Short mmCIF file of C-alpha atoms in Angstrom, two decimals:
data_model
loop_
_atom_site.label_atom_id
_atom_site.label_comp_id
_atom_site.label_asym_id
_atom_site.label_seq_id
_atom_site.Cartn_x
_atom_site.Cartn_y
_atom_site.Cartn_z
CA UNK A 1 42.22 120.67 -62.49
CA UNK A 2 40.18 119.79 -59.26
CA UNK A 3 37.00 117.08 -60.52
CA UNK A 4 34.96 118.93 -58.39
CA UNK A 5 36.10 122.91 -58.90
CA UNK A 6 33.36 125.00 -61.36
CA UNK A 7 34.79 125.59 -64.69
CA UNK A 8 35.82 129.18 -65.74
CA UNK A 9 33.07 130.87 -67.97
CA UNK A 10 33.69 131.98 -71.64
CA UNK A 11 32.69 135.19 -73.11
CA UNK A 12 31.11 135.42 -76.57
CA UNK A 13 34.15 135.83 -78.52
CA UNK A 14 35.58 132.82 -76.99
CA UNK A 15 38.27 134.03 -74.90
CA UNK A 16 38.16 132.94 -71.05
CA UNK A 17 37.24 135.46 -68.46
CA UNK A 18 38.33 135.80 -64.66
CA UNK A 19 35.25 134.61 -62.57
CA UNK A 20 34.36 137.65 -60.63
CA UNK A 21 34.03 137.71 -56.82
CA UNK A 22 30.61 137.31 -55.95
CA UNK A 23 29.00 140.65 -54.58
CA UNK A 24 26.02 141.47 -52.04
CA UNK A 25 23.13 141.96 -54.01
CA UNK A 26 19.65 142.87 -53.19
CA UNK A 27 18.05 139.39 -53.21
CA UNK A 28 20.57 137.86 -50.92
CA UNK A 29 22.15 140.32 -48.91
CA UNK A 30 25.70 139.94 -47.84
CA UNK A 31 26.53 137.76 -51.17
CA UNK A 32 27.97 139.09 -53.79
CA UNK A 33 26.17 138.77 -57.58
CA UNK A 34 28.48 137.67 -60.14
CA UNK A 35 27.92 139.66 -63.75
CA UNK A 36 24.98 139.09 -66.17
CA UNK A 37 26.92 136.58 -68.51
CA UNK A 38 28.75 135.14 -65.90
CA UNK A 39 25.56 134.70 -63.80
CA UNK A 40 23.93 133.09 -66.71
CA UNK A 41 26.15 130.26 -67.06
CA UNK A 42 25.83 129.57 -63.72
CA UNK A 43 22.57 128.81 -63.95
CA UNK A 44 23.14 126.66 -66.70
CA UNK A 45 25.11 124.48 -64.72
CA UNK A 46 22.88 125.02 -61.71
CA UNK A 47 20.04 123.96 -63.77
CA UNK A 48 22.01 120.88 -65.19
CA UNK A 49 22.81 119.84 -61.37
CA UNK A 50 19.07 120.02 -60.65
CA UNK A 51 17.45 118.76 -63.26
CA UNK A 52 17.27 115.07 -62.18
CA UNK A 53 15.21 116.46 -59.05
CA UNK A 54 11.85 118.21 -60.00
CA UNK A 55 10.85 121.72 -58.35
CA UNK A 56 8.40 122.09 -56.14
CA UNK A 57 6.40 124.97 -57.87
CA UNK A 58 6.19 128.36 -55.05
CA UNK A 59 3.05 128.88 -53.71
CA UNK A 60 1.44 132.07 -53.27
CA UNK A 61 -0.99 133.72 -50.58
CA UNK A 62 -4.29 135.70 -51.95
CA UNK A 63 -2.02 138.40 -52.02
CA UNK A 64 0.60 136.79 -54.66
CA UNK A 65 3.65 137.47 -52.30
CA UNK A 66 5.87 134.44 -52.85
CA UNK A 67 6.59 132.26 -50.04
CA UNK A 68 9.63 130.45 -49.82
CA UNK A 69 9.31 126.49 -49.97
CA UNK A 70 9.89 124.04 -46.96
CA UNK A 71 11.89 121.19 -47.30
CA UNK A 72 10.14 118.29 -48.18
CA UNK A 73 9.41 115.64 -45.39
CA UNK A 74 11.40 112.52 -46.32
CA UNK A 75 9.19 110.03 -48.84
CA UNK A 76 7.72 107.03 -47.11
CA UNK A 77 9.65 103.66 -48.27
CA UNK A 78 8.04 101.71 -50.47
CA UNK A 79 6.00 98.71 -48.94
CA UNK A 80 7.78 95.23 -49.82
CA UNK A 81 7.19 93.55 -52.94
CA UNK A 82 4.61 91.41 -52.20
CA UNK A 83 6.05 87.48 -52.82
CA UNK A 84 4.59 84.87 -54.84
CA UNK A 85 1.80 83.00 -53.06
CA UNK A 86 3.65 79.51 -53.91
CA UNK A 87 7.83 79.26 -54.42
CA UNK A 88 8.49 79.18 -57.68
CA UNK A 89 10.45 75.98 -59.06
CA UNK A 90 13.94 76.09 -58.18
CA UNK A 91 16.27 76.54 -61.26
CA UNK A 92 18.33 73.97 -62.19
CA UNK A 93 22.27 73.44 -62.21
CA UNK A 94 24.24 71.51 -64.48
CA UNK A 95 26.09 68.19 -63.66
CA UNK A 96 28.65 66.41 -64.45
CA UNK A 97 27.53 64.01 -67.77
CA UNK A 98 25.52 66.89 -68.74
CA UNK A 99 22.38 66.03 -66.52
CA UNK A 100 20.39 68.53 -65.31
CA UNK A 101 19.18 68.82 -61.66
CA UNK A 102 17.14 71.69 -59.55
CA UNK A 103 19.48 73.44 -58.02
CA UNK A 104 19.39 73.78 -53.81
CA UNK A 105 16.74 75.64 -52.63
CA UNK A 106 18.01 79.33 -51.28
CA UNK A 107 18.95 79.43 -47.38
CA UNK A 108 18.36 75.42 -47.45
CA UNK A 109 20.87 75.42 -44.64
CA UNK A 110 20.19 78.54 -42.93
CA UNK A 111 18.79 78.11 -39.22
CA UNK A 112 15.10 79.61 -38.95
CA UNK A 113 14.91 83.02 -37.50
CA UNK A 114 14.12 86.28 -37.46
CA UNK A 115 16.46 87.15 -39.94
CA UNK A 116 14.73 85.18 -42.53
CA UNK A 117 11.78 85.68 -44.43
CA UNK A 118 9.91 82.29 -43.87
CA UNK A 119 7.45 83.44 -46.08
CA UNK A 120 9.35 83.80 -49.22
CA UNK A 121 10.38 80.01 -48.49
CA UNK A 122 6.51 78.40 -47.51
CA UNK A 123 4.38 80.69 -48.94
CA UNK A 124 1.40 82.60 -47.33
CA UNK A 125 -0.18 80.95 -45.01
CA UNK A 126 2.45 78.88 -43.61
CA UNK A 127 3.56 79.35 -40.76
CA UNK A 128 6.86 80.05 -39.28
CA UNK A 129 8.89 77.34 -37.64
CA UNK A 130 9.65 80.19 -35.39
CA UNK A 131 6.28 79.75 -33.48
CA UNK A 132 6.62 75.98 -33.23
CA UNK A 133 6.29 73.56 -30.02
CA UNK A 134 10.61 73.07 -30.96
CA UNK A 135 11.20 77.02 -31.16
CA UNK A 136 13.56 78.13 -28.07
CA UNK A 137 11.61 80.20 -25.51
CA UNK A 138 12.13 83.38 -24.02
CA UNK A 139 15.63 84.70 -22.94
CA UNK A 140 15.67 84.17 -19.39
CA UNK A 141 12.58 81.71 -19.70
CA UNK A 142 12.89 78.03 -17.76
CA UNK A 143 12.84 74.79 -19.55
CA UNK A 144 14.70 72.46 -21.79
CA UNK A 145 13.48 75.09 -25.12
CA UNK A 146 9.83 73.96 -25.28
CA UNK A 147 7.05 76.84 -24.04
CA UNK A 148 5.67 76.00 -20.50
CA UNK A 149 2.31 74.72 -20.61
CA UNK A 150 -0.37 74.22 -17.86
CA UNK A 151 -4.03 72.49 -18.11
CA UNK A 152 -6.90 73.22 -15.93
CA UNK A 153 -8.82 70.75 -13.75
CA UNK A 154 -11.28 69.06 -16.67
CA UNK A 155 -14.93 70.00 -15.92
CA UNK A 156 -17.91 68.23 -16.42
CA UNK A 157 -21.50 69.20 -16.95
CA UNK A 158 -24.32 67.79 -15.12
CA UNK A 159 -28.16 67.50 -16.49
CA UNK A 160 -28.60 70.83 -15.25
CA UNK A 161 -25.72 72.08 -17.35
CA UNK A 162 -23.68 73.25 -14.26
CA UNK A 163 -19.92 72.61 -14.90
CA UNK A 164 -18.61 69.90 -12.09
CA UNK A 165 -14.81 69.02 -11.26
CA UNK A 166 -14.69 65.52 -13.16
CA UNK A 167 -12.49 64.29 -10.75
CA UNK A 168 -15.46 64.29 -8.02
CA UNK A 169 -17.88 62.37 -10.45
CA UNK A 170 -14.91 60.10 -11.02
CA UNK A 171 -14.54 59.38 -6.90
CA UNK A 172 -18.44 58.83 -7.29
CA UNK A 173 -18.50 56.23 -10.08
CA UNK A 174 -15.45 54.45 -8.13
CA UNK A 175 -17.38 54.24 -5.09
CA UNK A 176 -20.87 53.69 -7.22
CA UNK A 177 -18.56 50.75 -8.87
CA UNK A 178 -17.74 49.25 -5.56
CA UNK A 179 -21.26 49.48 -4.28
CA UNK A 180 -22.43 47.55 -6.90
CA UNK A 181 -19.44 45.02 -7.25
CA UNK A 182 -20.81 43.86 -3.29
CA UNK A 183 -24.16 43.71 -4.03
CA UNK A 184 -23.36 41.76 -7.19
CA UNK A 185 -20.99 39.49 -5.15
CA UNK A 186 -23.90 39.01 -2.12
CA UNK A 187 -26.37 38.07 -4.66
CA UNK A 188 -24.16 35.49 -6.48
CA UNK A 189 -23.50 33.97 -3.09
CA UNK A 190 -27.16 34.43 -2.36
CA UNK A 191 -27.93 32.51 -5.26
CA UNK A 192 -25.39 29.43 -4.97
CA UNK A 193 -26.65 29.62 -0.92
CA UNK A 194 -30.12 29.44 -2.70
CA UNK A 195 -29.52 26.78 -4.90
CA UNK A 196 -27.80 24.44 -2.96
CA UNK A 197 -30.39 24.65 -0.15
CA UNK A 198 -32.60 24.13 -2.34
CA UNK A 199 -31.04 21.18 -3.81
CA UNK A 200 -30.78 19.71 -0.24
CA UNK A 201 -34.79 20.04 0.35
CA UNK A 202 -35.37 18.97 -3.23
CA UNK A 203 -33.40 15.83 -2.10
CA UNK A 204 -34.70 15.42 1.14
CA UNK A 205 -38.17 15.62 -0.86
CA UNK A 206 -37.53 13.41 -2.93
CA UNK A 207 -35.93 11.00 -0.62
CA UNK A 208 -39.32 11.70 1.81
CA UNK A 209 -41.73 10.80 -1.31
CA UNK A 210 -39.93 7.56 -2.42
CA UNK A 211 -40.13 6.70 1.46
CA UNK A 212 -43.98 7.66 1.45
CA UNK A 213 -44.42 5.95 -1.75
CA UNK A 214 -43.18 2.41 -0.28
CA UNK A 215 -46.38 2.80 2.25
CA UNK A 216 -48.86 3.10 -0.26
CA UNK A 217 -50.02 -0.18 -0.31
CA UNK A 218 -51.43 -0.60 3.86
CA UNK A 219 -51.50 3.33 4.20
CA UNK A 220 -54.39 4.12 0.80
CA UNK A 221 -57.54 2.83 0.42
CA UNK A 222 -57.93 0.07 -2.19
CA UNK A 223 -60.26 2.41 -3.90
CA UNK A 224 -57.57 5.09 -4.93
CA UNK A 225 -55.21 2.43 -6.04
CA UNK A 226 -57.37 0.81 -8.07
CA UNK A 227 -60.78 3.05 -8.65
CA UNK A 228 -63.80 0.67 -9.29
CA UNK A 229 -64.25 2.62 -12.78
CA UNK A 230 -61.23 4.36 -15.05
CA UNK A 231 -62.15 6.58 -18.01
CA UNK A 232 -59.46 6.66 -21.00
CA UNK A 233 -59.83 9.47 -22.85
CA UNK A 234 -58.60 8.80 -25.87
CA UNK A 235 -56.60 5.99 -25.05
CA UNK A 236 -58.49 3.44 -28.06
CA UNK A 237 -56.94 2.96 -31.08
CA UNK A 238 -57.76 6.45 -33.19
CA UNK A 239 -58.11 8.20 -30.14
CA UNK A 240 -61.50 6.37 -29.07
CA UNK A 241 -62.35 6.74 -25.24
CA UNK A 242 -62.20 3.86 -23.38
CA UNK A 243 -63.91 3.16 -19.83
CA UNK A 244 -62.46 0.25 -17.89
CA UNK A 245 -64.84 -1.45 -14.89
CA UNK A 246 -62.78 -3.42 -11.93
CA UNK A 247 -64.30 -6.80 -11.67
CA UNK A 248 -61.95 -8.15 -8.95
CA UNK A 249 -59.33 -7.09 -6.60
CA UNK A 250 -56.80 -10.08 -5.70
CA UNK A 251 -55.61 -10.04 -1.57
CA UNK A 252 -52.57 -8.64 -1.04
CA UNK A 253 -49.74 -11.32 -0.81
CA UNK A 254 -46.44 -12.01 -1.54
CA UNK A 255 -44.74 -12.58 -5.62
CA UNK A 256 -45.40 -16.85 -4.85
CA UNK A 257 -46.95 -17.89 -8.38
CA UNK A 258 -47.64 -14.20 -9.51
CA UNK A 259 -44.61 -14.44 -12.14
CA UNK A 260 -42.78 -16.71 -14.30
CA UNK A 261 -39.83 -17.93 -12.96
CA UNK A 262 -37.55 -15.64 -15.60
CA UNK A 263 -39.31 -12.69 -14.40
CA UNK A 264 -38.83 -13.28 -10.68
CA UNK A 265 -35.69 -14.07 -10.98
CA UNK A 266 -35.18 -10.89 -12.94
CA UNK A 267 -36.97 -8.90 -10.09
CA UNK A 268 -34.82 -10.73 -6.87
CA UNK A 269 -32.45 -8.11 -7.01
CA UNK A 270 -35.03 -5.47 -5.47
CA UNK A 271 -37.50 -7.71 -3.38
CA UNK A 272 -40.70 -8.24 -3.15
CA UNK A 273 -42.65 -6.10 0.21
CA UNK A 274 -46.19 -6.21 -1.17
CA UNK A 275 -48.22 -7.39 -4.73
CA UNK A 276 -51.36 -5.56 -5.46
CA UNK A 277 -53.44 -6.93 -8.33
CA UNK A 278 -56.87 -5.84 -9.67
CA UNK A 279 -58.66 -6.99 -13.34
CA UNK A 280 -60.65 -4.69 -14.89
CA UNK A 281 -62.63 -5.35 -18.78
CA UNK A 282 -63.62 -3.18 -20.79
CA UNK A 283 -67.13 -1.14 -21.52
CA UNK A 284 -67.73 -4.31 -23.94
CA UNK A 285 -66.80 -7.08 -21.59
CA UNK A 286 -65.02 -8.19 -24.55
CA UNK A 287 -61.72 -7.69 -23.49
CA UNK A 288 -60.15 -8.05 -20.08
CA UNK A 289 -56.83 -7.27 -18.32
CA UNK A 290 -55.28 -7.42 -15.19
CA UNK A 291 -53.07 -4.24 -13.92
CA UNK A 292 -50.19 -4.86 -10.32
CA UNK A 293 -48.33 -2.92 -8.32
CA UNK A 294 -45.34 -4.78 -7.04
CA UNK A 295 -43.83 -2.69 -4.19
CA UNK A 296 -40.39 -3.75 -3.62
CA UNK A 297 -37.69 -3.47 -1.04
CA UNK A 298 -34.85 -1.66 -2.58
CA UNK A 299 -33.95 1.50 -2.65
CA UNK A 300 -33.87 4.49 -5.12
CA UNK A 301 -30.18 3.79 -6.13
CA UNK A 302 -31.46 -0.40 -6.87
CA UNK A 303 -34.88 0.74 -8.67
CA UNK A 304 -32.73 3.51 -11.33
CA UNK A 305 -30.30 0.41 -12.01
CA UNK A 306 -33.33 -1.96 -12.66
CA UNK A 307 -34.80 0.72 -15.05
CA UNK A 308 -31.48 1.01 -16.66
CA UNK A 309 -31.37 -2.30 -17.24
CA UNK A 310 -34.87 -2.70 -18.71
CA UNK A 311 -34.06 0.20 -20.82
CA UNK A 312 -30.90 -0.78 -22.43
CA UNK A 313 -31.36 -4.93 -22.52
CA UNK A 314 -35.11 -3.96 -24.05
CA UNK A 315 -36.51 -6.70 -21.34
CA UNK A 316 -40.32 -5.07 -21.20
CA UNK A 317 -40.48 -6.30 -25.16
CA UNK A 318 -39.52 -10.29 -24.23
CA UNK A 319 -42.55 -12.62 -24.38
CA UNK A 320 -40.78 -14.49 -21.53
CA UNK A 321 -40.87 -11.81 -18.82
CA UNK A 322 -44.66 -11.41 -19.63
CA UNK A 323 -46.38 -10.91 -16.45
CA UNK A 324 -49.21 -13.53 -15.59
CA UNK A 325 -52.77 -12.37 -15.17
CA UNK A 326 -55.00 -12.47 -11.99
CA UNK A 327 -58.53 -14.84 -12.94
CA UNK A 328 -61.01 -14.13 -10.41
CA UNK A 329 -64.08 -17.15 -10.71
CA UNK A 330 -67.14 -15.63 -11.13
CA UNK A 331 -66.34 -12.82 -13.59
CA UNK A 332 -65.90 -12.47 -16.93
CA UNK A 333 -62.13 -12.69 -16.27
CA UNK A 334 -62.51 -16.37 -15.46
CA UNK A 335 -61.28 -18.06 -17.98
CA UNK A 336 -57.89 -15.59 -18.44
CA UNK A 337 -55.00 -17.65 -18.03
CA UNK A 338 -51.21 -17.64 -18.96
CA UNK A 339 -52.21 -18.83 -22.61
CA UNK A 340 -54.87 -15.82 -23.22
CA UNK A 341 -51.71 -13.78 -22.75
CA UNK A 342 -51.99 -11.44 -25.41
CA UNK A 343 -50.20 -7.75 -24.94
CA UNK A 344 -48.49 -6.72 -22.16
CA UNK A 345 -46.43 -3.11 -20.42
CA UNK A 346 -44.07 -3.21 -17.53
CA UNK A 347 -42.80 0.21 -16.07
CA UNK A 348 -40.00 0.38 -13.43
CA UNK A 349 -40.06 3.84 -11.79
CA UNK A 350 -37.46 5.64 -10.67
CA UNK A 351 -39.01 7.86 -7.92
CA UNK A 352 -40.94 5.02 -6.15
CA UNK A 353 -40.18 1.50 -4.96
CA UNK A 354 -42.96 0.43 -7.45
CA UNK A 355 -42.92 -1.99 -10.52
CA UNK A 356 -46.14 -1.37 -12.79
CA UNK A 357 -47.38 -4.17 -14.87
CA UNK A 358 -50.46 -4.80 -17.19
CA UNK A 359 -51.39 -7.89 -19.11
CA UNK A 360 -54.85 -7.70 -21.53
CA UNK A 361 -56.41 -10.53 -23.27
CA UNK A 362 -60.40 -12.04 -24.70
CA UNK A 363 -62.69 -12.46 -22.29
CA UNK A 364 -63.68 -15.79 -24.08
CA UNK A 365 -60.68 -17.35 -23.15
CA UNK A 366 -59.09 -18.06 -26.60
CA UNK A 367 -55.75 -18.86 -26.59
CA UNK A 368 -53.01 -16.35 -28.77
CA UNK A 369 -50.05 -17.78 -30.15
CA UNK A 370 -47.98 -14.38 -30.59
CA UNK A 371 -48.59 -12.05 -27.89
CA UNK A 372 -47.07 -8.45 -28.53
CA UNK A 373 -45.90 -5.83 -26.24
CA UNK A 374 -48.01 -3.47 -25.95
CA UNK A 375 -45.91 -0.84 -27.85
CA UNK A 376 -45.79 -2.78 -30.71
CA UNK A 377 -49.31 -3.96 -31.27
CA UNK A 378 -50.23 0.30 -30.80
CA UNK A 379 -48.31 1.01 -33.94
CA UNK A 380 -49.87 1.95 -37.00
CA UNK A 381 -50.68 -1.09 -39.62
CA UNK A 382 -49.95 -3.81 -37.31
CA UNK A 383 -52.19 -6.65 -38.41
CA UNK A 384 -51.81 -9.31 -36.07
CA UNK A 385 -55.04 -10.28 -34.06
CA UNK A 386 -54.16 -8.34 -30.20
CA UNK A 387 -53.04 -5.44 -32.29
CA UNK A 388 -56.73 -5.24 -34.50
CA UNK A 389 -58.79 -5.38 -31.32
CA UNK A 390 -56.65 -2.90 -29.53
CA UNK A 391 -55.51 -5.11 -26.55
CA UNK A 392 -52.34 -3.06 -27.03
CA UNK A 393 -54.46 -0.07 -26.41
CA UNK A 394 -55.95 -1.81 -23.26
CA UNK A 395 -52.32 -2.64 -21.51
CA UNK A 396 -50.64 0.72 -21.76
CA UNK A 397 -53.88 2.68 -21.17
CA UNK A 398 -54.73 1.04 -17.49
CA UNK A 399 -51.12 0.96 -16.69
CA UNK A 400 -50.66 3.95 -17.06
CA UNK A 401 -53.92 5.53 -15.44
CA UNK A 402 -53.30 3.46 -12.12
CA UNK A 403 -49.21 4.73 -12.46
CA UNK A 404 -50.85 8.19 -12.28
CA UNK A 405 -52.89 7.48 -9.28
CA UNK A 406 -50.41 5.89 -7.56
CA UNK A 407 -47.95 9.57 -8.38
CA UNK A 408 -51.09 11.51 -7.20
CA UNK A 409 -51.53 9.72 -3.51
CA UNK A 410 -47.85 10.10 -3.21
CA UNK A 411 -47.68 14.07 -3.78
CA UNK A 412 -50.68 14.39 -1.38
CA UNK A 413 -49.28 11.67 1.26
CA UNK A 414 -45.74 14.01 1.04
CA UNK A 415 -47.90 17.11 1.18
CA UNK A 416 -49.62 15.99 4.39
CA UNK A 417 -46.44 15.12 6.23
CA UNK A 418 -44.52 18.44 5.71
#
């Protein structure tokens, strides 16, 4: 028998009937109805057939005329299952020695595409390599399989917050940057020009003022060399003013008998062009000392290597290149002689042709066996005799008063000749 043939019906008593041709009927026209029983067991079997599919109940007008049902329009497909939001673990395989091992994740060696759900690998919100810089473009698109892409010209904004090509500001700062690298270059030069013009006049001053200073002693007055009074301001031992009176002014001459024959010998080297010598004692007339100005011959290379000298061999501390005073009869520095010697300063300078020399000692005449330099009988708790009645003080304080005259005339003897 045919699988898919109808089976014959059975009557009541069991024995099988002939299925009867179907005949037109009132409900379907031009079919025929098969009989009651038969008709029965049909729909049976029809029922059976459609019982897996529910009916769609008829539905009636106002008027309860039945109206015959419409097929159904086809059921939307159901909406993807939605996937985890993060891969689960893979499961794992067994291996050989009966170690366990996750197992390869699925499509590990499938090529990304379209045809993949990148998704179900990375989770939401990755994602897809598809839309990476490495995906291939386009068919038809140009390149090496990288997507095309252009920049604009970079823009700039301006205090006025109007946008600006940056490439103009950047032609600007290049040409701002050179303007400035020529000014900074002219103003170096500038400056070394500067400098070593002014070096040259700072030279040629110099070199003027030592000149000027080697006239001093025919082109000032007596007067400004050696004032008639001198006020120390604190130039006494604890700070005590002094005043120093001139008592006698020697002629000018030459260096015959003015030093010991060490100390000229010492001084050869530069020459002797003019001695000034003037005594002076003190508001007192206790004490009494003698202040020169020997104006040499050499030049300003010969005077800085006599100062060196007298710097480094300590010479203006020997008793033996102690300068001798000047005794004028008739004043209280009468009896002063080479054996009242009792502190003495020399000073060679540098910018002048000058040596400056002062020599103090009693007024009374007496004699001192150890004379001092004048540096050492100023120091603090020196006890000798010169150093308790300040003749220290006396030396450096008029040498150094006259040096400063002498430094004055020369600025204002330089002044008047440029």
């Amino acid at each position: 028998m045919d699988r898919g043939a109808p089976s014959p019906a059975a009557s009541p008593n069991g024995s099988a009937t002939v299925p009867v041709q179907p005949t037109h009927g009132p409900d379907h026209p031009g079919r025929q109805q098969p009989p009651t029983g038969q008709r029965s067991a049909a729909g049976r079997a029809d029922a059976r057939r459609t019982e897996a599919r529910p009916e769609t109940p008829p539905e009636t007008t106002t008027r309860l005329r039945p109206v015959p049902v419409r097929a159904s329009a086809p059921a939307r497909p159901a909406p993807p299952p939605v996937p985890p939001s993060r891969p689960t673990a893979p499961p794992l395989r067994p291996e050989r020695g009966g170690a366990w091992a996750p197992a390869p994740r699925p499509g590990a060696g499938e090529p990304y595409g379209s045809g993949r759900n990148t998704a179900a690998h990375y989770g939401r919100g990755t994602p897809d390599p598809a839309f990476s810089w490495s995906a291939s473009t386009e068919a038809g698109a140009s390149g090496s399989g990288r997507p095309v892409v252009t920049f604009a010209q970079p823009e700039g904004y301006d205090e006025n917050a109007r946008p600006y090509p940056l490439g103009r500001r950047f032609r600007s700062q290049v040409v701002a940057a050179a303007v400035c690298l020529v000014l900074g270059v002219g103003l170096i030069g500038g400056a070394v020009a500067g400098s070593w013009l002014a070096g040259d006049s700072g030279e040629a001053g110099e070199s003027s003022g030592f000149a000027a200073a080697g006239n001093m002693w025919h082109s000032v007055p007596v007067d400004e060399l050696f004032p008639p009074t001198l006020q120390g301001k604190g130039a006494g031992p604890g700070d005590a003013d002094r005043t120093w009176t001139r008592t006698a002014v020697a002629p000018d001459s030459g260096c015959e008998g003015a030093f010991d024959p060490l100390l000229r010998k010492l001084l050869a080297p530069v020459g002797c062009e003019r001695l000034l010598r003037a005594t002076y004692t003190d508001a007192t007339q206790s004490h009494v000392t003698t202040v020169g100005l020997l104006f040499t011959e050499a030049d300003a290379a010969a005077m800085a290597s006599l100062a060196d000298r007298f710097d480094k061999e300590r010479l203006d501390r020997r008793s033996d290149l102690m300068p001798r005073p000047y005794a004028a009869k008739g004043t209280a520095a009468a009896g002063f002689g080479a054996g009242q010697r009792a502190a003495w300063a020399i000073s060679v300078l540098t910018d002048a042709p000058v040596v400056v020399y002062a020599v103090s000692g009693w007024a009374d005449g007496r004699d001192v066996d150890t004379p001092l330099p004048a540096e050492d009988a100023m120091e603090s708790g020196t006890t000798t005799a010169p150093a308790q009645a300040g003749l220290g003080h006396e030396a450096r304080g008029l040498a150094d008063r006259v040096e400063r005259g002498l430094r004055k005339n020369v600025g204002a003897d330089t002044e008047q000749s440029s």
